[in-house]
Amino acid sequence: MLVVFHSKAAAEVLMFSQHALPILRAAGKPYTDTLPERGVITRDHLAAAIQGIEQAISVEPDPHAVDDADENDSKTHPISEPVSFRRRAFPLLAMLRLSLEQDADVMWEPAPIW
């Protein structure tokens, strides 16, 4: 399922629910296997959510760290590389930061089908 994140402080963020789930877990939401169709991160919880996501990013290994053994290997095309947690989380993290600055809630719901 596609979900869309809304905030009065930022542009919408569109994401697959299976990719949003680990980010929201890092933000402190107690979800296990599935993401609820609708939800909110209230302005009171934004600072903790941002801190949780930043913590999860900081413990993730850097995918661009150069290993001496890899220097002689052929480089894989960027389209073949998996998308890291850091890259998936960045748009939502930016929305959370702007929402914190402007004291706005962040909500999500199923994305409209066109």
Tab-separated table of N, CA, C and O in Angstrom:
chain	number	residue	atom	x	y	z
A	1	MET	N	0.840	-1.174	0.000
A	1	MET	CA	0.000	0.000	0.000
A	1	MET	C	0.890	1.244	0.000
A	1	MET	O	1.897	1.302	0.692
A	2	LEU	N	0.490	2.216	-0.769
A	2	LEU	CA	1.151	3.512	-0.763
A	2	LEU	C	0.514	4.384	0.313
A	2	LEU	O	-0.705	4.421	0.439
A	3	VAL	N	1.350	5.065	1.071
A	3	VAL	CA	0.841	6.012	2.057
A	3	VAL	C	1.402	7.389	1.738
A	3	VAL	O	2.495	7.514	1.176
A	4	VAL	N	0.648	8.394	2.098
A	4	VAL	CA	1.083	9.764	1.890
A	4	VAL	C	1.129	10.443	3.254
A	4	VAL	O	0.215	10.310	4.059
A	5	PHE	N	2.235	11.108	3.524
A	5	PHE	CA	2.420	11.855	4.758
A	5	PHE	C	2.084	13.314	4.481
A	5	PHE	O	2.521	13.873	3.471
A	6	HIS	N	1.324	13.923	5.387
A	6	HIS	CA	0.905	15.315	5.251
A	6	HIS	C	1.382	16.124	6.447
A	6	HIS	O	1.392	15.624	7.573
A	7	SER	N	1.717	17.366	6.194
A	7	SER	CA	2.004	18.337	7.238
A	7	SER	C	1.773	19.720	6.647
A	7	SER	O	2.043	19.943	5.471
A	8	LYS	N	1.295	20.620	7.465
A	8	LYS	CA	1.111	21.999	7.005
A	8	LYS	C	2.457	22.673	6.760
A	8	LYS	O	2.524	23.703	6.105
A	9	ALA	N	3.522	22.092	7.269
A	9	ALA	CA	4.842	22.708	7.200
A	9	ALA	C	5.671	22.284	5.993
A	9	ALA	O	6.703	22.880	5.715
A	10	ALA	N	5.235	21.241	5.267
A	10	ALA	CA	6.092	20.704	4.195
A	10	ALA	C	5.244	20.080	3.100
A	10	ALA	O	4.052	19.842	3.278
A	11	ALA	N	5.893	19.807	1.984
A	11	ALA	CA	5.236	19.103	0.881
A	11	ALA	C	4.962	17.657	1.291
A	11	ALA	O	5.598	17.123	2.203
A	12	GLU	N	4.021	17.023	0.627
A	12	GLU	CA	3.674	15.643	0.924
A	12	GLU	C	4.841	14.708	0.632
A	12	GLU	O	5.652	14.960	-0.255
A	13	VAL	N	4.893	13.625	1.387
A	13	VAL	CA	5.878	12.570	1.171
A	13	VAL	C	5.107	11.291	0.886
A	13	VAL	O	4.221	10.908	1.649
A	14	LEU	N	5.435	10.639	-0.217
A	14	LEU	CA	4.778	9.408	-0.640
A	14	LEU	C	5.740	8.248	-0.430
A	14	LEU	O	6.922	8.348	-0.789
A	15	MET	N	5.229	7.144	0.150
A	15	MET	CA	6.113	6.036	0.473
A	15	MET	C	5.302	4.740	0.540
A	15	MET	O	4.130	4.761	0.914
A	16	PHE	N	5.925	3.630	0.182
A	16	PHE	CA	5.285	2.338	0.389
A	16	PHE	C	5.225	2.068	1.886
A	16	PHE	O	6.171	2.373	2.623
A	17	SER	N	4.140	1.448	2.340
A	17	SER	CA	3.970	1.211	3.774
A	17	SER	C	5.069	0.305	4.330
A	17	SER	O	5.519	0.512	5.456
A	18	GLN	N	5.540	-0.671	3.553
A	18	GLN	CA	6.598	-1.552	4.056
A	18	GLN	C	7.922	-0.802	4.241
A	18	GLN	O	8.760	-1.223	5.022
A	19	HIS	N	8.120	0.313	3.534
A	19	HIS	CA	9.319	1.119	3.717
A	19	HIS	C	9.127	2.143	4.835
A	19	HIS	O	10.085	2.523	5.504
A	20	ALA	N	7.899	2.585	5.023
A	20	ALA	CA	7.603	3.548	6.086
A	20	ALA	C	7.633	2.896	7.464
A	20	ALA	O	7.987	3.542	8.453
A	21	LEU	N	7.277	1.624	7.536
A	21	LEU	CA	7.177	0.933	8.814
A	21	LEU	C	8.465	0.986	9.641
A	21	LEU	O	8.429	1.386	10.809
A	22	PRO	N	9.639	0.620	9.107
A	22	PRO	CA	10.852	0.685	9.934
A	22	PRO	C	11.214	2.117	10.339
A	22	PRO	O	11.776	2.344	11.421
A	23	ILE	N	10.879	3.078	9.505
A	23	ILE	CA	11.169	4.475	9.844
A	23	ILE	C	10.288	4.913	11.007
A	23	ILE	O	10.765	5.545	11.959
A	24	LEU	N	9.021	4.546	10.949
A	24	LEU	CA	8.111	4.916	12.032
A	24	LEU	C	8.420	4.147	13.315
A	24	LEU	O	8.242	4.667	14.413
A	25	ARG	N	8.913	2.921	13.187
A	25	ARG	CA	9.371	2.193	14.382
A	25	ARG	C	10.533	2.940	15.036
A	25	ARG	O	10.571	3.089	16.251
A	26	ALA	N	11.474	3.397	14.212
A	26	ALA	CA	12.604	4.161	14.746
A	26	ALA	C	12.129	5.453	15.382
A	26	ALA	O	12.738	5.948	16.335
A	27	ALA	N	11.026	5.997	14.879
A	27	ALA	CA	10.461	7.235	15.415
A	27	ALA	C	9.700	6.996	16.720
A	27	ALA	O	9.197	7.946	17.318
A	28	GLY	N	9.602	5.741	17.126
A	28	GLY	CA	8.968	5.441	18.401
A	28	GLY	C	7.559	4.893	18.319
A	28	GLY	O	6.919	4.671	19.338
A	29	LYS	N	7.069	4.648	17.116
A	29	LYS	CA	5.736	4.066	16.973
A	29	LYS	C	5.829	2.562	17.241
A	29	LYS	O	6.720	1.899	16.724
A	30	PRO	N	4.918	2.011	18.030
A	30	PRO	CA	5.026	0.603	18.453
A	30	PRO	C	4.454	-0.408	17.470
A	30	PRO	O	3.897	-1.421	17.880
A	31	TYR	N	4.583	-0.200	16.188
A	31	TYR	CA	4.012	-1.100	15.200
A	31	TYR	C	4.935	-2.296	15.000
A	31	TYR	O	6.149	-2.170	15.057
A	32	THR	N	4.324	-3.451	14.736
A	32	THR	CA	5.125	-4.662	14.563
A	32	THR	C	5.210	-5.070	13.091
A	32	THR	O	6.202	-4.814	12.434
A	33	ASP	N	4.152	-5.676	12.577
A	33	ASP	CA	4.211	-6.225	11.222
A	33	ASP	C	3.582	-5.345	10.152
A	33	ASP	O	3.964	-5.409	8.991
A	34	THR	N	2.591	-4.559	10.530
A	34	THR	CA	1.894	-3.751	9.536
A	34	THR	C	1.717	-2.326	10.039
A	34	THR	O	1.625	-2.077	11.241
A	35	LEU	N	1.645	-1.448	9.101
A	35	LEU	CA	1.422	-0.037	9.388
A	35	LEU	C	-0.070	0.234	9.341
A	35	LEU	O	-0.735	-0.178	8.391
A	36	PRO	N	-0.622	0.901	10.363
A	36	PRO	CA	-2.044	1.251	10.276
A	36	PRO	C	-2.291	2.157	9.072
A	36	PRO	O	-1.414	2.915	8.668
A	37	GLU	N	-3.483	2.094	8.520
A	37	GLU	CA	-3.802	2.905	7.344
A	37	GLU	C	-3.637	4.385	7.623
A	37	GLU	O	-3.197	5.135	6.767
A	38	ARG	N	-4.014	4.814	8.803
A	38	ARG	CA	-3.941	6.232	9.167
A	38	ARG	C	-3.217	6.368	10.493
A	38	ARG	O	-3.296	5.498	11.345
A	39	GLY	N	-2.526	7.481	10.633
A	39	GLY	CA	-1.831	7.724	11.881
A	39	GLY	C	-1.342	9.154	11.961
A	39	GLY	O	-1.485	9.932	11.013
A	40	VAL	N	-0.763	9.476	13.099
A	40	VAL	CA	-0.284	10.835	13.326
A	40	VAL	C	0.935	10.804	14.235
A	40	VAL	O	1.053	9.942	15.107
A	41	ILE	N	1.838	11.711	13.979
A	41	ILE	CA	2.912	12.041	14.923
A	41	ILE	C	2.583	13.459	15.369
A	41	ILE	O	2.657	14.396	14.575
A	42	THR	N	2.159	13.579	16.607
A	42	THR	CA	1.743	14.885	17.094
A	42	THR	C	2.953	15.781	17.310
A	42	THR	O	4.072	15.313	17.479
A	43	ARG	N	2.692	17.072	17.328
A	43	ARG	CA	3.777	18.041	17.511
A	43	ARG	C	4.520	17.814	18.825
A	43	ARG	O	5.688	18.113	18.917
A	44	ASP	N	3.834	17.240	19.831
A	44	ASP	CA	4.494	16.963	21.106
A	44	ASP	C	5.503	15.825	21.003
A	44	ASP	O	6.403	15.727	21.826
A	45	HIS	N	5.347	14.952	20.007
A	45	HIS	CA	6.225	13.796	19.851
A	45	HIS	C	7.254	13.950	18.733
A	45	HIS	O	8.039	13.042	18.488
A	46	LEU	N	7.252	15.087	18.060
A	46	LEU	CA	8.155	15.272	16.921
A	46	LEU	C	9.628	15.210	17.319
A	46	LEU	O	10.429	14.567	16.633
A	47	ALA	N	10.003	15.865	18.396
A	47	ALA	CA	11.421	15.893	18.798
A	47	ALA	C	11.929	14.481	19.082
A	47	ALA	O	13.025	14.098	18.646
A	48	ALA	N	11.144	13.688	19.795
A	48	ALA	CA	11.544	12.313	20.093
A	48	ALA	C	11.592	11.463	18.825
A	48	ALA	O	12.486	10.624	18.669
A	49	ALA	N	10.646	11.680	17.912
A	49	ALA	CA	10.632	10.932	16.650
A	49	ALA	C	11.875	11.248	15.821
A	49	ALA	O	12.513	10.343	15.283
A	50	ILE	N	12.214	12.515	15.732
A	50	ILE	CA	13.418	12.929	14.991
A	50	ILE	C	14.655	12.303	15.605
A	50	ILE	O	15.507	11.755	14.901
A	51	GLN	N	14.743	12.358	16.917
A	51	GLN	CA	15.900	11.790	17.609
A	51	GLN	C	16.007	10.280	17.366
A	51	GLN	O	17.094	9.755	17.137
A	52	GLY	N	14.877	9.580	17.383
A	52	GLY	CA	14.888	8.141	17.135
A	52	GLY	C	15.343	7.789	15.738
A	52	GLY	O	16.128	6.849	15.547
A	53	ILE	N	14.876	8.528	14.749
A	53	ILE	CA	15.292	8.268	13.366
A	53	ILE	C	16.767	8.597	13.180
A	53	ILE	O	17.514	7.845	12.551
A	54	GLU	N	17.212	9.713	13.737
A	54	GLU	CA	18.635	10.071	13.640
A	54	GLU	C	19.516	9.020	14.304
A	54	GLU	O	20.598	8.702	13.806
A	55	GLN	N	19.057	8.472	15.422
A	55	GLN	CA	19.805	7.404	16.106
A	55	GLN	C	19.892	6.165	15.224
A	55	GLN	O	20.952	5.558	15.101
A	56	ALA	N	18.793	5.796	14.595
A	56	ALA	CA	18.786	4.626	13.708
A	56	ALA	C	19.711	4.839	12.512
A	56	ALA	O	20.409	3.916	12.084
A	57	ILE	N	19.753	6.047	11.997
A	57	ILE	CA	20.648	6.362	10.883
A	57	ILE	C	22.102	6.280	11.322
A	57	ILE	O	22.954	5.776	10.596
A	58	SER	N	22.392	6.736	12.530
A	58	SER	CA	23.785	6.774	12.998
A	58	SER	C	24.364	5.382	13.231
A	58	SER	O	25.576	5.205	13.125
A	59	VAL	N	23.537	4.399	13.527
A	59	VAL	CA	24.057	3.047	13.757
A	59	VAL	C	24.079	2.215	12.480
A	59	VAL	O	24.643	1.134	12.470
A	60	GLU	N	23.463	2.728	11.414
A	60	GLU	CA	23.482	2.021	10.138
A	60	GLU	C	24.871	2.123	9.528
A	60	GLU	O	25.472	3.198	9.525
A	61	PRO	N	25.404	1.034	8.995
A	61	PRO	CA	26.705	1.121	8.335
A	61	PRO	C	26.639	2.042	7.124
A	61	PRO	O	25.621	2.101	6.440
A	62	ASP	N	27.720	2.759	6.888
A	62	ASP	CA	27.782	3.676	5.752
A	62	ASP	C	27.935	2.860	4.470
A	62	ASP	O	28.937	2.191	4.266
A	63	PRO	N	26.940	2.917	3.572
A	63	PRO	CA	27.013	2.114	2.351
A	63	PRO	C	28.080	2.602	1.378
A	63	PRO	O	28.445	1.885	0.458
A	64	HIS	N	28.580	3.792	1.575
A	64	HIS	CA	29.567	4.346	0.647
A	64	HIS	C	30.990	4.298	1.207
A	64	HIS	O	31.891	4.869	0.615
A	65	ALA	N	31.159	3.611	2.332
A	65	ALA	CA	32.505	3.456	2.885
A	65	ALA	C	33.318	2.606	1.918
A	65	ALA	O	32.871	1.570	1.438
A	66	VAL	N	34.529	3.043	1.631
A	66	VAL	CA	35.373	2.352	0.665
A	66	VAL	C	36.208	1.305	1.381
A	66	VAL	O	36.907	1.591	2.342
A	67	ASP	N	36.084	0.087	0.919
A	67	ASP	CA	36.866	-1.019	1.439
A	67	ASP	C	38.021	-1.251	0.456
A	67	ASP	O	37.822	-1.233	-0.746
A	68	ASP	N	39.226	-1.473	0.985
A	68	ASP	CA	40.385	-1.669	0.107
A	68	ASP	C	40.172	-2.809	-0.878
A	68	ASP	O	40.619	-2.741	-2.023
A	69	ALA	N	39.489	-3.856	-0.468
A	69	ALA	CA	39.254	-4.992	-1.355
A	69	ALA	C	38.310	-4.602	-2.486
A	69	ALA	O	38.367	-5.174	-3.567
A	70	ASP	N	37.444	-3.631	-2.251
A	70	ASP	CA	36.476	-3.231	-3.265
A	70	ASP	C	37.069	-2.318	-4.340
A	70	ASP	O	36.455	-2.125	-5.372
A	71	GLU	N	38.229	-1.757	-4.102
A	71	GLU	CA	38.795	-0.809	-5.059
A	71	GLU	C	39.061	-1.452	-6.412
A	71	GLU	O	38.922	-0.811	-7.444
A	72	ASN	N	39.444	-2.721	-6.434
A	72	ASN	CA	39.764	-3.388	-7.680
A	72	ASN	C	38.552	-4.045	-8.319
A	72	ASN	O	38.597	-4.450	-9.468
A	73	ASP	N	37.481	-4.202	-7.548
A	73	ASP	CA	36.259	-4.808	-8.079
A	73	ASP	C	35.549	-3.816	-8.992
A	73	ASP	O	35.671	-2.615	-8.854
A	74	SER	N	34.795	-4.371	-9.908
A	74	SER	CA	34.025	-3.483	-10.774
A	74	SER	C	32.887	-2.877	-9.959
A	74	SER	O	32.287	-3.529	-9.118
A	75	LYS	N	32.613	-1.636	-10.214
A	75	LYS	CA	31.542	-0.926	-9.514
A	75	LYS	C	30.200	-1.388	-10.049
A	75	LYS	O	30.031	-1.591	-11.242
A	76	THR	N	29.240	-1.530	-9.142
A	76	THR	CA	27.889	-1.866	-9.584
A	76	THR	C	27.177	-0.572	-9.951
A	76	THR	O	27.461	0.490	-9.410
A	77	HIS	N	26.265	-0.695	-10.858
A	77	HIS	CA	25.486	0.463	-11.279
A	77	HIS	C	24.611	0.908	-10.109
A	77	HIS	O	24.058	0.071	-9.387
A	78	PRO	N	24.455	2.210	-9.881
A	78	PRO	CA	23.659	2.692	-8.747
A	78	PRO	C	22.234	2.147	-8.722
A	78	PRO	O	21.659	1.960	-7.648
A	79	ILE	N	21.656	1.863	-9.869
A	79	ILE	CA	20.295	1.345	-9.902
A	79	ILE	C	20.228	-0.064	-9.306
A	79	ILE	O	19.177	-0.499	-8.853
A	80	SER	N	21.361	-0.768	-9.283
A	80	SER	CA	21.411	-2.126	-8.739
A	80	SER	C	21.634	-2.157	-7.237
A	80	SER	O	21.457	-3.200	-6.615
A	81	GLU	N	22.035	-1.045	-6.666
A	81	GLU	CA	22.305	-0.996	-5.233
A	81	GLU	C	21.001	-0.907	-4.444
A	81	GLU	O	20.056	-0.232	-4.864
A	82	PRO	N	20.936	-1.579	-3.300
A	82	PRO	CA	19.733	-1.449	-2.475
A	82	PRO	C	19.646	-0.041	-1.888
A	82	PRO	O	20.655	0.626	-1.687
A	83	VAL	N	18.418	0.404	-1.633
A	83	VAL	CA	18.209	1.729	-1.048
A	83	VAL	C	18.383	1.607	0.465
A	83	VAL	O	17.727	0.785	1.098
A	84	SER	N	19.248	2.414	1.026
A	84	SER	CA	19.543	2.340	2.453
A	84	SER	C	18.432	2.973	3.289
A	84	SER	O	17.629	3.768	2.800
A	85	PHE	N	18.413	2.613	4.558
A	85	PHE	CA	17.472	3.211	5.508
A	85	PHE	C	17.644	4.721	5.528
A	85	PHE	O	16.680	5.469	5.531
A	86	ARG	N	18.884	5.167	5.504
A	86	ARG	CA	19.206	6.602	5.533
A	86	ARG	C	18.527	7.341	4.380
A	86	ARG	O	17.920	8.390	4.569
A	87	ARG	N	18.610	6.787	3.183
A	87	ARG	CA	18.011	7.446	2.013
A	87	ARG	C	16.482	7.383	2.039
A	87	ARG	O	15.813	8.306	1.622
A	88	ARG	N	15.951	6.269	2.500
A	88	ARG	CA	14.487	6.161	2.586
A	88	ARG	C	13.931	7.118	3.634
A	88	ARG	O	12.856	7.675	3.467
A	89	ALA	N	14.651	7.289	4.722
A	89	ALA	CA	14.161	8.099	5.840
A	89	ALA	C	14.299	9.594	5.592
A	89	ALA	O	13.563	10.388	6.192
A	90	PHE	N	15.209	9.996	4.716
A	90	PHE	CA	15.524	11.415	4.570
A	90	PHE	C	14.313	12.307	4.274
A	90	PHE	O	14.134	13.326	4.939
A	91	PRO	N	13.445	11.988	3.309
A	91	PRO	CA	12.315	12.896	3.037
A	91	PRO	C	11.370	13.043	4.232
A	91	PRO	O	10.917	14.147	4.538
A	92	LEU	N	11.093	11.938	4.913
A	92	LEU	CA	10.209	12.020	6.075
A	92	LEU	C	10.894	12.749	7.222
A	92	LEU	O	10.258	13.548	7.918
A	93	LEU	N	12.173	12.519	7.406
A	93	LEU	CA	12.918	13.216	8.452
A	93	LEU	C	12.919	14.720	8.195
A	93	LEU	O	12.735	15.524	9.118
A	94	ALA	N	13.086	15.123	6.949
A	94	ALA	CA	13.034	16.551	6.609
A	94	ALA	C	11.658	17.122	6.926
A	94	ALA	O	11.542	18.240	7.457
A	95	MET	N	10.593	16.365	6.613
A	95	MET	CA	9.246	16.816	6.934
A	95	MET	C	9.066	16.968	8.453
A	95	MET	O	8.493	17.951	8.922
A	96	LEU	N	9.563	16.008	9.209
A	96	LEU	CA	9.440	16.077	10.669
A	96	LEU	C	10.173	17.297	11.223
A	96	LEU	O	9.662	17.979	12.127
A	97	ARG	N	11.344	17.576	10.701
A	97	ARG	CA	12.110	18.745	11.174
A	97	ARG	C	11.366	20.046	10.878
A	97	ARG	O	11.292	20.930	11.740
A	98	LEU	N	10.848	20.186	9.670
A	98	LEU	CA	10.085	21.389	9.323
A	98	LEU	C	8.820	21.499	10.177
A	98	LEU	O	8.442	22.591	10.603
A	99	SER	N	8.182	20.373	10.427
A	99	SER	CA	6.970	20.371	11.244
A	99	SER	C	7.279	20.768	12.686
A	99	SER	O	6.490	21.475	13.321
A	100	LEU	N	8.417	20.342	13.186
A	100	LEU	CA	8.829	20.741	14.537
A	100	LEU	C	9.054	22.250	14.598
A	100	LEU	O	8.600	22.921	15.531
A	101	GLU	N	9.736	22.794	13.588
A	101	GLU	CA	9.990	24.235	13.539
A	101	GLU	C	8.694	25.043	13.494
A	101	GLU	O	8.600	26.107	14.086
A	102	GLN	N	7.695	24.517	12.779
A	102	GLN	CA	6.451	25.265	12.578
A	102	GLN	C	5.311	24.761	13.467
A	102	GLN	O	4.165	25.160	13.280
A	103	ASP	N	5.631	23.872	14.419
A	103	ASP	CA	4.658	23.373	15.391
A	103	ASP	C	3.430	22.775	14.703
A	103	ASP	O	2.295	23.159	14.974
A	104	ALA	N	3.673	21.821	13.800
A	104	ALA	CA	2.594	21.194	13.038
A	104	ALA	C	2.655	19.671	13.194
A	104	ALA	O	3.739	19.092	13.289
A	105	ASP	N	1.504	19.030	13.223
A	105	ASP	CA	1.423	17.577	13.271
A	105	ASP	C	1.781	16.978	11.910
A	105	ASP	O	1.680	17.645	10.880
A	106	VAL	N	2.180	15.709	11.927
A	106	VAL	CA	2.424	14.947	10.694
A	106	VAL	C	1.442	13.777	10.693
A	106	VAL	O	1.394	13.008	11.656
A	107	MET	N	0.673	13.663	9.630
A	107	MET	CA	-0.327	12.599	9.519
A	107	MET	C	-0.065	11.776	8.268
A	107	MET	O	0.538	12.265	7.323
A	108	TRP	N	-0.523	10.527	8.286
A	108	TRP	CA	-0.453	9.716	7.076
A	108	TRP	C	-1.776	9.006	6.860
A	108	TRP	O	-2.560	8.809	7.778
A	109	GLU	N	-1.988	8.672	5.591
A	109	GLU	CA	-3.205	7.977	5.165
A	109	GLU	C	-2.891	7.278	3.848
A	109	GLU	O	-1.855	7.539	3.235
A	110	PRO	N	-3.775	6.394	3.393
A	110	PRO	CA	-3.533	5.762	2.096
A	110	PRO	C	-3.469	6.822	0.992
A	110	PRO	O	-4.215	7.792	1.001
A	111	ALA	N	-2.554	6.612	0.084
A	111	ALA	CA	-2.424	7.537	-1.045
A	111	ALA	C	-3.618	7.379	-1.969
A	111	ALA	O	-4.103	6.262	-2.171
A	112	PRO	N	-4.102	8.462	-2.537
A	112	PRO	CA	-5.236	8.355	-3.461
A	112	PRO	C	-4.830	7.586	-4.713
A	112	PRO	O	-3.696	7.670	-5.167
A	113	ILE	N	-5.761	6.849	-5.243
A	113	ILE	CA	-5.539	6.118	-6.491
A	113	ILE	C	-6.108	6.966	-7.615
A	113	ILE	O	-7.259	7.322	-7.615
A	114	TRP	N	-5.257	7.273	-8.591
A	114	TRP	CA	-5.671	8.178	-9.665
A	114	TRP	C	-6.283	7.423	-10.774
A	114	TRP	O	-6.018	6.600	-11.396
